[in-house]
mmCIF file of C-alpha atoms and ligand atoms in Angstrom:
data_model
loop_
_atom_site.group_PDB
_atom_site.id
_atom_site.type_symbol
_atom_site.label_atom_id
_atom_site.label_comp_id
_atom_site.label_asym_id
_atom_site.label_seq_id
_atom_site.Cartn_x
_atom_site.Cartn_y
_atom_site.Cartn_z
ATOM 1 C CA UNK U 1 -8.072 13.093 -3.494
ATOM 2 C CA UNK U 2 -6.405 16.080 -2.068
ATOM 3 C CA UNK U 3 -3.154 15.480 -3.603
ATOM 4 C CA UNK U 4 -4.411 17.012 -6.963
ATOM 5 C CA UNK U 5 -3.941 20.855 -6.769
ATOM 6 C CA UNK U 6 -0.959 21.351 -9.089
ATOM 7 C CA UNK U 7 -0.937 22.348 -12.341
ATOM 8 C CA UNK U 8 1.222 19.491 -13.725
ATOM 9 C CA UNK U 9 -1.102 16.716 -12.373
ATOM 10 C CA UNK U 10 -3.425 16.963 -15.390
ATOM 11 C CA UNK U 11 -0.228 16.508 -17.722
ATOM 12 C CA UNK U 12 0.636 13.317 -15.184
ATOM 13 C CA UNK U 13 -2.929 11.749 -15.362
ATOM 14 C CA UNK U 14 -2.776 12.280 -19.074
ATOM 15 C CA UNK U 15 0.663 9.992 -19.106
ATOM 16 C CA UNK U 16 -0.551 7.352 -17.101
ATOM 17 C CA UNK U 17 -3.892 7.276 -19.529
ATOM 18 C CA UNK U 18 -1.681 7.002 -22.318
ATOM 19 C CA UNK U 19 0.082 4.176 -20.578
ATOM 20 C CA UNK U 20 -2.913 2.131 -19.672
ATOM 21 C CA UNK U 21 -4.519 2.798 -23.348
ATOM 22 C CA UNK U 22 -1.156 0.952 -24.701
ATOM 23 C CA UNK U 23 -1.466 -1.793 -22.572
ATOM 24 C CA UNK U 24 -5.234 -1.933 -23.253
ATOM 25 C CA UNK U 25 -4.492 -2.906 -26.671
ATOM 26 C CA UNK U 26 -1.659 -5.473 -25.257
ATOM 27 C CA UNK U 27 -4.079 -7.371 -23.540
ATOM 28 C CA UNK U 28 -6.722 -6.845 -26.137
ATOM 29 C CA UNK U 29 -9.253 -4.963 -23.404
ATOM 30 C CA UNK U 30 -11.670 -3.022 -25.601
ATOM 31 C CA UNK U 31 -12.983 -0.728 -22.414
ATOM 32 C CA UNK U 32 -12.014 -0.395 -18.331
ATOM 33 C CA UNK U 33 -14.697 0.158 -15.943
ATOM 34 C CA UNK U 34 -13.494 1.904 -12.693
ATOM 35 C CA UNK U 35 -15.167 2.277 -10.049
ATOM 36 C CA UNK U 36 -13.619 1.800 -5.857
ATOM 37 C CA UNK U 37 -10.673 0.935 -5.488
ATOM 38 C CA UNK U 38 -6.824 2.998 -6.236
ATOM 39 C CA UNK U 39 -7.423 2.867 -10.398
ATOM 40 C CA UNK U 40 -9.853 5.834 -10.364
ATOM 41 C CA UNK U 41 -8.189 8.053 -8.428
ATOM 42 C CA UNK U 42 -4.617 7.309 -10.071
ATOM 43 C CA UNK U 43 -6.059 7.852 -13.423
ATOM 44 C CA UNK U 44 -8.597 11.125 -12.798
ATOM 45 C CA UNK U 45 -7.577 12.536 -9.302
ATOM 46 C CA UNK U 46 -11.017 11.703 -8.344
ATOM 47 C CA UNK U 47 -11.576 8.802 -5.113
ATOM 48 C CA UNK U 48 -15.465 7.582 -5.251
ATOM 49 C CA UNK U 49 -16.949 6.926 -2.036
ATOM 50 C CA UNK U 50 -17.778 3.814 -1.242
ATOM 51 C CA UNK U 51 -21.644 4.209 -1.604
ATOM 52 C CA UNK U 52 -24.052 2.372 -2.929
ATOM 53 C CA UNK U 53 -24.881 5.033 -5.931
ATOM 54 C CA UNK U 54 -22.651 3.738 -8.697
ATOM 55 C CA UNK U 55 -19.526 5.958 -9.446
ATOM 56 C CA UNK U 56 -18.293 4.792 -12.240
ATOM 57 C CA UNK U 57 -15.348 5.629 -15.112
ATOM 58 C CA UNK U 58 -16.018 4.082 -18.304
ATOM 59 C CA UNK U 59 -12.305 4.649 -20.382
ATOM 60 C CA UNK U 60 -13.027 2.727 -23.550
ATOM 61 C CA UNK U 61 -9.323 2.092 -25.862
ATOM 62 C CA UNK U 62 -11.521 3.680 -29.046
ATOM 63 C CA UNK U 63 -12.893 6.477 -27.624
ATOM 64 C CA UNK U 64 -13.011 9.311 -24.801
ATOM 65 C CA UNK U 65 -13.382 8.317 -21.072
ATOM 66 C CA UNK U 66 -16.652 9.636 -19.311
ATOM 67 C CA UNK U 67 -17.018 9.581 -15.616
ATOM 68 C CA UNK U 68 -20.478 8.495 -14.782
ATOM 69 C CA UNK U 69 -20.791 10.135 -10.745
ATOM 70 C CA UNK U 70 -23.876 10.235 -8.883
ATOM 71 C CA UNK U 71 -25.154 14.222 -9.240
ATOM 72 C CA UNK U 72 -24.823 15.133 -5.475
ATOM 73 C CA UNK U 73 -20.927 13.775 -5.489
ATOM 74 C CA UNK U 74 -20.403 15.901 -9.150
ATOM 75 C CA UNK U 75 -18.968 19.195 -7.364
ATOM 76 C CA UNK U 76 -16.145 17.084 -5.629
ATOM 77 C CA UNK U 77 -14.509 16.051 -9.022
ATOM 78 C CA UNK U 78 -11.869 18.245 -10.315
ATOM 79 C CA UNK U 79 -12.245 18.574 -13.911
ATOM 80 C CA UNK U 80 -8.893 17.614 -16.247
ATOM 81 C CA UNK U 81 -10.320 19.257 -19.677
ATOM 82 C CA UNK U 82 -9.027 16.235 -22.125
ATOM 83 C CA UNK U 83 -8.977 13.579 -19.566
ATOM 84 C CA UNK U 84 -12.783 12.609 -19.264
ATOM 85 C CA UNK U 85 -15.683 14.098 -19.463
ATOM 86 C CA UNK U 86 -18.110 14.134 -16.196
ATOM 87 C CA UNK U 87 -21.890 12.596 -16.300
ATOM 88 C CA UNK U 88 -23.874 13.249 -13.288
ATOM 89 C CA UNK U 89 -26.800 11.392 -13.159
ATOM 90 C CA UNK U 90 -29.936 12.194 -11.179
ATOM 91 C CA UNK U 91 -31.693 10.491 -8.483
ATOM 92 C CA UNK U 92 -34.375 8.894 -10.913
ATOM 93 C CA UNK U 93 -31.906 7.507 -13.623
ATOM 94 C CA UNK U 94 -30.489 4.266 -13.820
ATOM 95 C CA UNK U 95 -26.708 4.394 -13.482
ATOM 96 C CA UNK U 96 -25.788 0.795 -14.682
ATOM 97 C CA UNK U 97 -28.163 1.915 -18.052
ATOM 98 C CA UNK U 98 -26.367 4.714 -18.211
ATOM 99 C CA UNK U 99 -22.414 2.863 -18.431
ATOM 100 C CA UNK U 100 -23.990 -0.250 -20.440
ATOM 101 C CA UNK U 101 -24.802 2.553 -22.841
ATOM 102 C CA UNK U 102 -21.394 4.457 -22.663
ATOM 103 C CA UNK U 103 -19.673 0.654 -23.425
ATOM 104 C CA UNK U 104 -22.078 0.083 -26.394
ATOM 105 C CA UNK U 105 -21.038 -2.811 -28.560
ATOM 106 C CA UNK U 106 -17.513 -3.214 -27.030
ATOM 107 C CA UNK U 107 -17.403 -7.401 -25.696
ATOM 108 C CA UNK U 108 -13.926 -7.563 -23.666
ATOM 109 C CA UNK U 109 -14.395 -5.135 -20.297
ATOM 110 C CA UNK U 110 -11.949 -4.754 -17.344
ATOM 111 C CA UNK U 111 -13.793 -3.913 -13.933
ATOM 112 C CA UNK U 112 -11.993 -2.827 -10.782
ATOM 113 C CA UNK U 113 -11.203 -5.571 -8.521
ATOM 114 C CA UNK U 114 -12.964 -4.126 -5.624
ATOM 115 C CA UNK U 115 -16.321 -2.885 -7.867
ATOM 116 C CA UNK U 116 -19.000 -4.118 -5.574
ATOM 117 C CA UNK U 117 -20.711 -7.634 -6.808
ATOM 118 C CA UNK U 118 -24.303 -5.604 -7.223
ATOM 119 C CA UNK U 119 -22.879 -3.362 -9.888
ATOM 120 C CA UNK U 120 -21.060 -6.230 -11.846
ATOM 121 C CA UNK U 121 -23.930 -8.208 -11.358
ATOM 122 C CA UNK U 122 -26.163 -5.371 -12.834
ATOM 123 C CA UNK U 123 -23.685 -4.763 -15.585
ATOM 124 C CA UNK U 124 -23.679 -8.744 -16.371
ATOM 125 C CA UNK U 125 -27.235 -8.729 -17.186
ATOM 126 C CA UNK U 126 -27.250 -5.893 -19.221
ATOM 127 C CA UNK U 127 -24.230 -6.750 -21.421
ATOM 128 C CA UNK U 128 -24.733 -9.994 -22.283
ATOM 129 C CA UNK U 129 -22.221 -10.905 -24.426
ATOM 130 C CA UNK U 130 -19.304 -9.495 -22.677
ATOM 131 C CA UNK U 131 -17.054 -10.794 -21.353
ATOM 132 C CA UNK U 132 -15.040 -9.496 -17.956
ATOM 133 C CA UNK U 133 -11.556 -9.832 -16.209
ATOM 134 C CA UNK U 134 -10.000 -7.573 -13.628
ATOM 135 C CA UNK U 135 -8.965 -4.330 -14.189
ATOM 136 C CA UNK U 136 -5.862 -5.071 -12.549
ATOM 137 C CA UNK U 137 -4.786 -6.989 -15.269
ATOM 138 C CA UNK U 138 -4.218 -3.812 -17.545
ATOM 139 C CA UNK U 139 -3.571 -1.613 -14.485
ATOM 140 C CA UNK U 140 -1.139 -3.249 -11.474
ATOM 141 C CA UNK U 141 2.121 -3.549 -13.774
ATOM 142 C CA UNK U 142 1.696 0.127 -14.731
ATOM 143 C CA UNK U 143 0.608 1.299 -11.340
ATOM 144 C CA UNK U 144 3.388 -0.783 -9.547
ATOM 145 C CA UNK U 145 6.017 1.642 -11.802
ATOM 146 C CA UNK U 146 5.861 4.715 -9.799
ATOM 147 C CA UNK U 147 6.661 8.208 -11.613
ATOM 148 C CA UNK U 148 8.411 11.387 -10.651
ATOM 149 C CA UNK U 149 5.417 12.453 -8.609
ATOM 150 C CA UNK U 150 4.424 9.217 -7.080
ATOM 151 C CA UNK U 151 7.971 8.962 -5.606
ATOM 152 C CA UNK U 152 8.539 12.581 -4.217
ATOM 153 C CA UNK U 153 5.087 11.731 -2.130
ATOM 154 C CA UNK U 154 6.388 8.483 -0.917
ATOM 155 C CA UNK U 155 9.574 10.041 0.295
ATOM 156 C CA UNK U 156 7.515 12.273 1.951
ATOM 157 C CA UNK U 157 5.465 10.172 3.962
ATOM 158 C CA UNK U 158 8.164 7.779 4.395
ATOM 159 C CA UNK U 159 9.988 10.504 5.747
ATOM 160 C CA UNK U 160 7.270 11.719 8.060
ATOM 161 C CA UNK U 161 6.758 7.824 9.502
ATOM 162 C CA UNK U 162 10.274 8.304 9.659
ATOM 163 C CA UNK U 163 10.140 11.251 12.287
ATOM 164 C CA UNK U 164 8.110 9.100 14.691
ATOM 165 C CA UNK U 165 10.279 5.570 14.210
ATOM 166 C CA UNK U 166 12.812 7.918 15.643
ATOM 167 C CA UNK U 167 11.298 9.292 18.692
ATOM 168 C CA UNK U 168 10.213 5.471 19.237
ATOM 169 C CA UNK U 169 14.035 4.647 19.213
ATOM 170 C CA UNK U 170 14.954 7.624 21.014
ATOM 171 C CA UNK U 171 12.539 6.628 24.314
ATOM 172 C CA UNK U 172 10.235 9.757 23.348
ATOM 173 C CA UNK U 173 7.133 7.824 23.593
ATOM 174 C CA UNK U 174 6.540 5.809 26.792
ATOM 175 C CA UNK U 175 6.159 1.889 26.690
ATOM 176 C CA UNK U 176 6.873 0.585 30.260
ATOM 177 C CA UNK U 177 3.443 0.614 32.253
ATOM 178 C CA UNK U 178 1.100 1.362 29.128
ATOM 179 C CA UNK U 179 -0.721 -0.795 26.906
ATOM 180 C CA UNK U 180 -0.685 -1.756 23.750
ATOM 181 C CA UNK U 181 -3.627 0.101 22.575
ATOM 182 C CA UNK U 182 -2.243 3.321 24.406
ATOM 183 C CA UNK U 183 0.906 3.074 22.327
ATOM 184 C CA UNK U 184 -0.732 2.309 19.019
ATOM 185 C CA UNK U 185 -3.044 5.219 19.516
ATOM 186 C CA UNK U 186 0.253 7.673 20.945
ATOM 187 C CA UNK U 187 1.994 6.512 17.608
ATOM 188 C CA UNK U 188 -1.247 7.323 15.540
ATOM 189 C CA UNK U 189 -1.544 10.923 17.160
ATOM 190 C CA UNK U 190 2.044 11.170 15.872
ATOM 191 C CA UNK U 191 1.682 9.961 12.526
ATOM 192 C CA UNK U 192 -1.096 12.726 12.108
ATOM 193 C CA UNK U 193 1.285 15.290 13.565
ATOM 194 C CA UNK U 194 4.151 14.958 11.336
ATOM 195 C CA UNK U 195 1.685 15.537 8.463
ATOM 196 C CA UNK U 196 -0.321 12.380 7.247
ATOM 197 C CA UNK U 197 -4.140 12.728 6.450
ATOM 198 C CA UNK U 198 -5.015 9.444 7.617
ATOM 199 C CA UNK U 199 -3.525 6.650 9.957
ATOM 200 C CA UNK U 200 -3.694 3.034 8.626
ATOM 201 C CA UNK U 201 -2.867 0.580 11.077
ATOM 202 C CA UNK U 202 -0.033 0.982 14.088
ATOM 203 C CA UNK U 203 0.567 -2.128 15.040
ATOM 204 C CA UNK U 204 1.987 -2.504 18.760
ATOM 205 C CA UNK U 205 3.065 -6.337 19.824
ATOM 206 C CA UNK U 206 4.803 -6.701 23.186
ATOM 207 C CA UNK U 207 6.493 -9.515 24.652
ATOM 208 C CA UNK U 208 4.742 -12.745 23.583
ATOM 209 C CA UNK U 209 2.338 -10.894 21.037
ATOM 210 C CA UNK U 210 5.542 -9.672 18.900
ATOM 211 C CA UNK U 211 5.874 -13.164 17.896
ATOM 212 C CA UNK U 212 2.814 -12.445 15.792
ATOM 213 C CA UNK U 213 3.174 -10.281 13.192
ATOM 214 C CA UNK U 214 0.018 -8.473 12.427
ATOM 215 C CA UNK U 215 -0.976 -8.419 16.301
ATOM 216 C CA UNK U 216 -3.530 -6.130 17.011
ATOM 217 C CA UNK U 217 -2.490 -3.995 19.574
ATOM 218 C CA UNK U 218 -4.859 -4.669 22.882
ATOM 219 C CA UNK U 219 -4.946 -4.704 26.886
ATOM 220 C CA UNK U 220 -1.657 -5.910 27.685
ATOM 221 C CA UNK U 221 0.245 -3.945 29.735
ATOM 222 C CA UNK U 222 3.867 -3.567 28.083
ATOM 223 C CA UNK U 223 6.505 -4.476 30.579
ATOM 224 C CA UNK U 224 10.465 -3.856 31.468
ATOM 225 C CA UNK U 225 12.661 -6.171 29.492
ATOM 226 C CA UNK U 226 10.313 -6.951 26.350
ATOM 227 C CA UNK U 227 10.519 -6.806 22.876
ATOM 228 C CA UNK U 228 8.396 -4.483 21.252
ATOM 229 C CA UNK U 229 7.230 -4.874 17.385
ATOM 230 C CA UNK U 230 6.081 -1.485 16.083
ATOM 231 C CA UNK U 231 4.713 -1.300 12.693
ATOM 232 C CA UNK U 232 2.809 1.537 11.179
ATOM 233 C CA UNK U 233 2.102 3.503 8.593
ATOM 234 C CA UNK U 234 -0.691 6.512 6.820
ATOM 235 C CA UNK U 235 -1.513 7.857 4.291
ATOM 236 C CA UNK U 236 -0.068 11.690 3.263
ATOM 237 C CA UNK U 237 -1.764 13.374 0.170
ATOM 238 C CA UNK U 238 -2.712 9.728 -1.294
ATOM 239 C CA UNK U 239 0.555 7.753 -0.436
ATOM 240 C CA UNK U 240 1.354 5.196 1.790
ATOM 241 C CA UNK U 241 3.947 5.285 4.536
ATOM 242 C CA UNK U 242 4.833 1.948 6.448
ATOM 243 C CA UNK U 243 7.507 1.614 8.298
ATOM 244 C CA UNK U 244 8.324 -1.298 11.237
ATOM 245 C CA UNK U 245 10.664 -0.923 14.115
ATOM 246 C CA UNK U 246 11.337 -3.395 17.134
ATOM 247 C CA UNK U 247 12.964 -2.185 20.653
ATOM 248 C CA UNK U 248 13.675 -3.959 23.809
ATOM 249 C CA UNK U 249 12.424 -2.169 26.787
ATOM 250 C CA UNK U 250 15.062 -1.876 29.785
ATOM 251 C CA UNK U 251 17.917 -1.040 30.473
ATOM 252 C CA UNK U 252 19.681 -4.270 31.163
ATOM 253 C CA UNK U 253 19.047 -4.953 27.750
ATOM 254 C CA UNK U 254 18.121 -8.453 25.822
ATOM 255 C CA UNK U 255 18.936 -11.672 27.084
ATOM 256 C CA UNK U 256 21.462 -12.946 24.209
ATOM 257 C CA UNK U 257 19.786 -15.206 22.129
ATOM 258 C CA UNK U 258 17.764 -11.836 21.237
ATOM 259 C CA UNK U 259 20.315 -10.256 20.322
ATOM 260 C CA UNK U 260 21.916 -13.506 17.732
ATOM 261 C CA UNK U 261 17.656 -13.245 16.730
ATOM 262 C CA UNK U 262 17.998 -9.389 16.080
ATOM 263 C CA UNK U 263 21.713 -9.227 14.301
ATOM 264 C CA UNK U 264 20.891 -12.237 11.783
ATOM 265 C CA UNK U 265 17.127 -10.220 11.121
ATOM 266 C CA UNK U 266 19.329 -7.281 10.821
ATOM 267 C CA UNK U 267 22.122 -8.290 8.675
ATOM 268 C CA UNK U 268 19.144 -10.054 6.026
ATOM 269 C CA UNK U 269 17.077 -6.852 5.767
ATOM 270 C CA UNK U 270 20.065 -5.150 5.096
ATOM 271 C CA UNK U 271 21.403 -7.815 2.280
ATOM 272 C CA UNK U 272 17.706 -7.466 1.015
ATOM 273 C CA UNK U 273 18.186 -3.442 0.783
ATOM 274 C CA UNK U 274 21.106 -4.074 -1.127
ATOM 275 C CA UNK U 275 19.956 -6.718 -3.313
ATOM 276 C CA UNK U 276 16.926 -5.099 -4.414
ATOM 277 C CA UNK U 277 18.695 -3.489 -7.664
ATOM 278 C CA UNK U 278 16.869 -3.197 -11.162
ATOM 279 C CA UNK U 279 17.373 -6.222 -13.219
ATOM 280 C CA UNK U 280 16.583 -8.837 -9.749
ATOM 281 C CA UNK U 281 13.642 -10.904 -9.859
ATOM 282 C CA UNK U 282 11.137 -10.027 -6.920
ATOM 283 C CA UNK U 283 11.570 -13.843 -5.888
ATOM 284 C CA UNK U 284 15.520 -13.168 -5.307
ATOM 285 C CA UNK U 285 15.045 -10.218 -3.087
ATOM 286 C CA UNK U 286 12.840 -12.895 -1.018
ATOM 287 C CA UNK U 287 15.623 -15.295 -1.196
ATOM 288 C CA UNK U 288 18.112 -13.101 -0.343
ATOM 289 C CA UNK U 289 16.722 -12.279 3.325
ATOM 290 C CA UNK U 290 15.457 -15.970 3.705
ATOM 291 C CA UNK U 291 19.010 -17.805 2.942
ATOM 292 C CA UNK U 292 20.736 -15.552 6.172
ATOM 293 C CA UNK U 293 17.782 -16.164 8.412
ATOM 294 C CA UNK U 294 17.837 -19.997 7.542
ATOM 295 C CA UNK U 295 21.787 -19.818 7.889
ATOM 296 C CA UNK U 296 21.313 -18.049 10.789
ATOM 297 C CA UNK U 297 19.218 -21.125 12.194
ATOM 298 C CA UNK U 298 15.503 -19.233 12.168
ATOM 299 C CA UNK U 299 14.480 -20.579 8.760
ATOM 300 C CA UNK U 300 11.252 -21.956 9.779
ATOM 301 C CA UNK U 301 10.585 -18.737 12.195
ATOM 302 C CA UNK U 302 10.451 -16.416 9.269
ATOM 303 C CA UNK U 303 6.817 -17.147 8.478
ATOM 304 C CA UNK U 304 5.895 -14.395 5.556
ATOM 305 C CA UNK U 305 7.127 -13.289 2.171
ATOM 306 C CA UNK U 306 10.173 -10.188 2.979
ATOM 307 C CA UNK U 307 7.908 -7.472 1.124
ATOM 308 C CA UNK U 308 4.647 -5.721 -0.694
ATOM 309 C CA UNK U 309 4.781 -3.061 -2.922
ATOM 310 C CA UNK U 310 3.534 0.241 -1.876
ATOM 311 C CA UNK U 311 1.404 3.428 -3.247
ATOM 312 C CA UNK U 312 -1.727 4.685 -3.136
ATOM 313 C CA UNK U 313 -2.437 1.141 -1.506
ATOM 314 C CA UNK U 314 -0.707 0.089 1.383
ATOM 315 C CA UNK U 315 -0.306 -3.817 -0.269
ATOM 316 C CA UNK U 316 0.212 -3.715 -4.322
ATOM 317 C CA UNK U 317 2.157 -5.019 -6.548
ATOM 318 C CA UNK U 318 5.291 -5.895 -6.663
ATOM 319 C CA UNK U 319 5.083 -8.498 -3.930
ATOM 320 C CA UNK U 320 8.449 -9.755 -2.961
ATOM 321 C CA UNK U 321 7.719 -13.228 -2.629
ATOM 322 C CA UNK U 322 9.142 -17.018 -3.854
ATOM 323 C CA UNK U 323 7.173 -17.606 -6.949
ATOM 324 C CA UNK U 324 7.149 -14.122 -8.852
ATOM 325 C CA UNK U 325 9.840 -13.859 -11.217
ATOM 326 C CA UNK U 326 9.240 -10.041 -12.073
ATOM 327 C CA UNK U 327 12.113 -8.503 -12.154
ATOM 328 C CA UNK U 328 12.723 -4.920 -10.592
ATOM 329 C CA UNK U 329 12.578 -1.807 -12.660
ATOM 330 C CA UNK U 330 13.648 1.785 -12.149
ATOM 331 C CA UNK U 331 10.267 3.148 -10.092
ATOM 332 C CA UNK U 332 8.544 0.001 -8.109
ATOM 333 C CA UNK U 333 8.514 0.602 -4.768
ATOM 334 C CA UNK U 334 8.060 -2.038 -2.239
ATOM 335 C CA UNK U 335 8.719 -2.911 1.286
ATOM 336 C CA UNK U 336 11.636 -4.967 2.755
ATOM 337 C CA UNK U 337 10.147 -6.236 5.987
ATOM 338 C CA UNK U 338 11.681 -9.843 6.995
ATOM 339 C CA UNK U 339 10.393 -11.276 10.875
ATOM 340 C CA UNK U 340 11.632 -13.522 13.106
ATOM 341 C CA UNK U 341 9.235 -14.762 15.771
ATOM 342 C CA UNK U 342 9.532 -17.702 17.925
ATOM 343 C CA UNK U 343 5.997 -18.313 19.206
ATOM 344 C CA UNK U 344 5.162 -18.029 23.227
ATOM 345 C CA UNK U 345 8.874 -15.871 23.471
ATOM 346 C CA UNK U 346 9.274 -12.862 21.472
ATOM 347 C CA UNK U 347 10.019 -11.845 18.151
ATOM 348 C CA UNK U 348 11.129 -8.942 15.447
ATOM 349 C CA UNK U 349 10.399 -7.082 12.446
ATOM 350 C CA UNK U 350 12.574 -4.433 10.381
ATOM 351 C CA UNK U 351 10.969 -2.774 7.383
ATOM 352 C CA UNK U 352 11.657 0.015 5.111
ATOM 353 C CA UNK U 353 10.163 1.379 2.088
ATOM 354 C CA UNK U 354 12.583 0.781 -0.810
ATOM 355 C CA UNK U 355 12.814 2.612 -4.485
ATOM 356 C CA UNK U 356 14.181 0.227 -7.565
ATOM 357 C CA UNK U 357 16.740 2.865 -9.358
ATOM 358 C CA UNK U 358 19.515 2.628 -11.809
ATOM 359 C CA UNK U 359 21.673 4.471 -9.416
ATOM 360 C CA UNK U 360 20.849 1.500 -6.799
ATOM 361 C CA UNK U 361 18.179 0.716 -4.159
ATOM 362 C CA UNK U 362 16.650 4.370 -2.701
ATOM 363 C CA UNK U 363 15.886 3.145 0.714
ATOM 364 C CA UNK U 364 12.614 5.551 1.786
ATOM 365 C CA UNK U 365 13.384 5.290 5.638
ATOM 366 C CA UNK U 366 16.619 5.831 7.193
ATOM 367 C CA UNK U 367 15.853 5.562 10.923
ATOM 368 C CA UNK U 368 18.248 3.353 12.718
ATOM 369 C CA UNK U 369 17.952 -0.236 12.313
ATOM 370 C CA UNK U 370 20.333 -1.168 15.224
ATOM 371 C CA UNK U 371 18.836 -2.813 18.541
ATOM 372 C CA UNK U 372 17.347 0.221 20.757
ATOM 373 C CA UNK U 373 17.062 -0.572 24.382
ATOM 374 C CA UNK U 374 14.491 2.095 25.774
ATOM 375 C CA UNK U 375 13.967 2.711 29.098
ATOM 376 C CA UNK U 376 10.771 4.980 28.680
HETATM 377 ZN ZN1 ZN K 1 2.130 -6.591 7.287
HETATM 378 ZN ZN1 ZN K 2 4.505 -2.494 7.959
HETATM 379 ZN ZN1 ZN K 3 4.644 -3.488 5.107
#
């Protein structure tokens, strides 16, 4: 991951071991195994490729953490002395030997959600008498808690989506006469040129398709007097920006029953914003959003939960959703993205990227969330 070049990242890795050890103990997990997936890298600054040579971190609660890496990926990993030690292993060797070894007697293992089936498969038959849940059992409420450092680089991707949400509302990148797929790639080109590594999805819905809401943006031709659903988002040294803006194209501007749609969506992501303060359950901030669009006679229209929660994955916990009853501490960071969409007509999306704080919801994105007629 290219995010880990200063000095204090070995001292911020060390914290969030410490954290995860603690909770190791909770849960009564006597050893994680990492392998793909957003653990690894949040815990040793080192992403594994998604190969089919194991890459593996073996952190046992009892004992020092050794990072078993295939030998020709061993120069990539930056070395934390303290953290874990490194364990190349050579073409020849056996890899899933190798970690069964490294685990040894220890019966209760956590394995990353997104380890491949071949390797827990492997891992099954060697370790017989283990016994295995996800590793995000141990790791998502810890990982959902951003620190210092996770925030500053969420602010600044959110603040570099930010810079191209704006030109969208200002009429800097042409709709009228292009399609879709034009616009989502113009919007990626500008994601990359405000500074992320690595575009994740722009989605671009016009007209009809903006009554979908994860669209994929295609062949149509976006026209004068349309709604326009544009949601997108990268990644900038390891974090996550995503960010969703909706414009009507035209200058004579909505018909009016778009405009009652877009000032009740409006006025419920804002109430959402507001709501989200430490202390709220995640299923309030969901119910906040949903009571004014259901007031506001689009109840049934609002067809997904208002938000995910946001890092080094673009969907983690905290999910802001009827049903989860966690409530919102100082550091989660999640979006606030309620929808209305009236199938065959048109729809709309606001998001922003939100911060839980004591001083009060740290909205991420500050672009504008009024109506923008653009006549580009
Ligand atoms: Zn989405
Ligand atoms: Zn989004
Ligand atoms: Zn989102």
């Amino acid at each position: 991951m290219e995010a880990v070049t200063d000095p204090s990242v070995g001292d911020a890795l060390a914290a969030r071991a410490a954290r995860v050890r603690d909770a190791m103990q909770q849960v009564g997990v006597d050893a994680l195994l990492l392998s793909l997936g957003a653990d690894l890298p949040w815990l040793t600054g080192y992403t594994a490729m998604p190969l089919e040579r194991l890459t593996m971190l073996v952190l046992p609660a009892d004992g020092d953490a050794t990072l078993v890496v295939p030998g020709l990926e061993a120069p990539r990993v930056a070395e934390h002395p303290g953290l874990f030690s490194v364990l190349p292993w050579a073409e020849t060797d056996d890899p899933v030997a190798i970690v069964a070894g490294l685990v040894g007697r220890r019966v209760t293992l956590g394995i990353s959600d997104r380890c491949w089936a071949t390797f827990l498969l492997q891992l099954q038959a060697r370790l017989p008498e283990a016994s295995w849940l996800a590793a995000s059992t141990v790791t998502s409420p810890i990982r959902a808690v951003k620190d210092a450092a996770e925030i500053a680089a969420l602010r600044r991707a959110g603040a570099a989506a930010d810079r191209v949400a704006a030109q969208l509302v200002a009429g800097e990148i042409p709709l009228i006469g292009r399609t879709e797929a034009e616009v989502s790639a113009d919007i990626g080109r500008r994601l990359r040129a405000e500074g992320h590594d690595k575009v994740n999805f722009a989605i671009v819905g016009s007209g009809p398709n903006s009554a979908s809401p994860h669209h994929e943006a295609g062949r149509r031709v976006i026209g004068a007097g349309e709604s326009v659903v544009c949601d997108f988002g990268g990644t900038m040294a390891g974090y996550c920006s995503d960010i969703t803006r909706t414009v009507w194209t035209g200058g004579a501007g909505p018909a009016s029953q778009f405009r009652d749609l877009y000032a009740v969506l409006q006025a419920a992501q804002a109430a959402a914003v507001d709501g989200a303060t430490v202390g709220t359950p995640c299923e309030d901030v969901d119910g906040i959003a949903r009571r004014i669009i259901s007031d506001g006679g689009y109840g049934d229209a609002f067809i997904h939960r208002t938000g995910h929660g946001i890092g080094l994955e673009e969907h983690e916990d905290p999910y802001l959703v009827g049903g989860n009853c966690t409530a919102l501490v100082p550091g989660h960071a999640f979006s606030i993205e309620p929808g209305i969409y009236l199938a065959g007509e048109y729809g709309a999306r606001i998001e922003d990227i939100v911060v839980a704080a004591d001083a009060g919801p740290d909205a991420l994105n500050a672009v504008d969330h009024d109506l923008a007629v653009v006549d580009a």
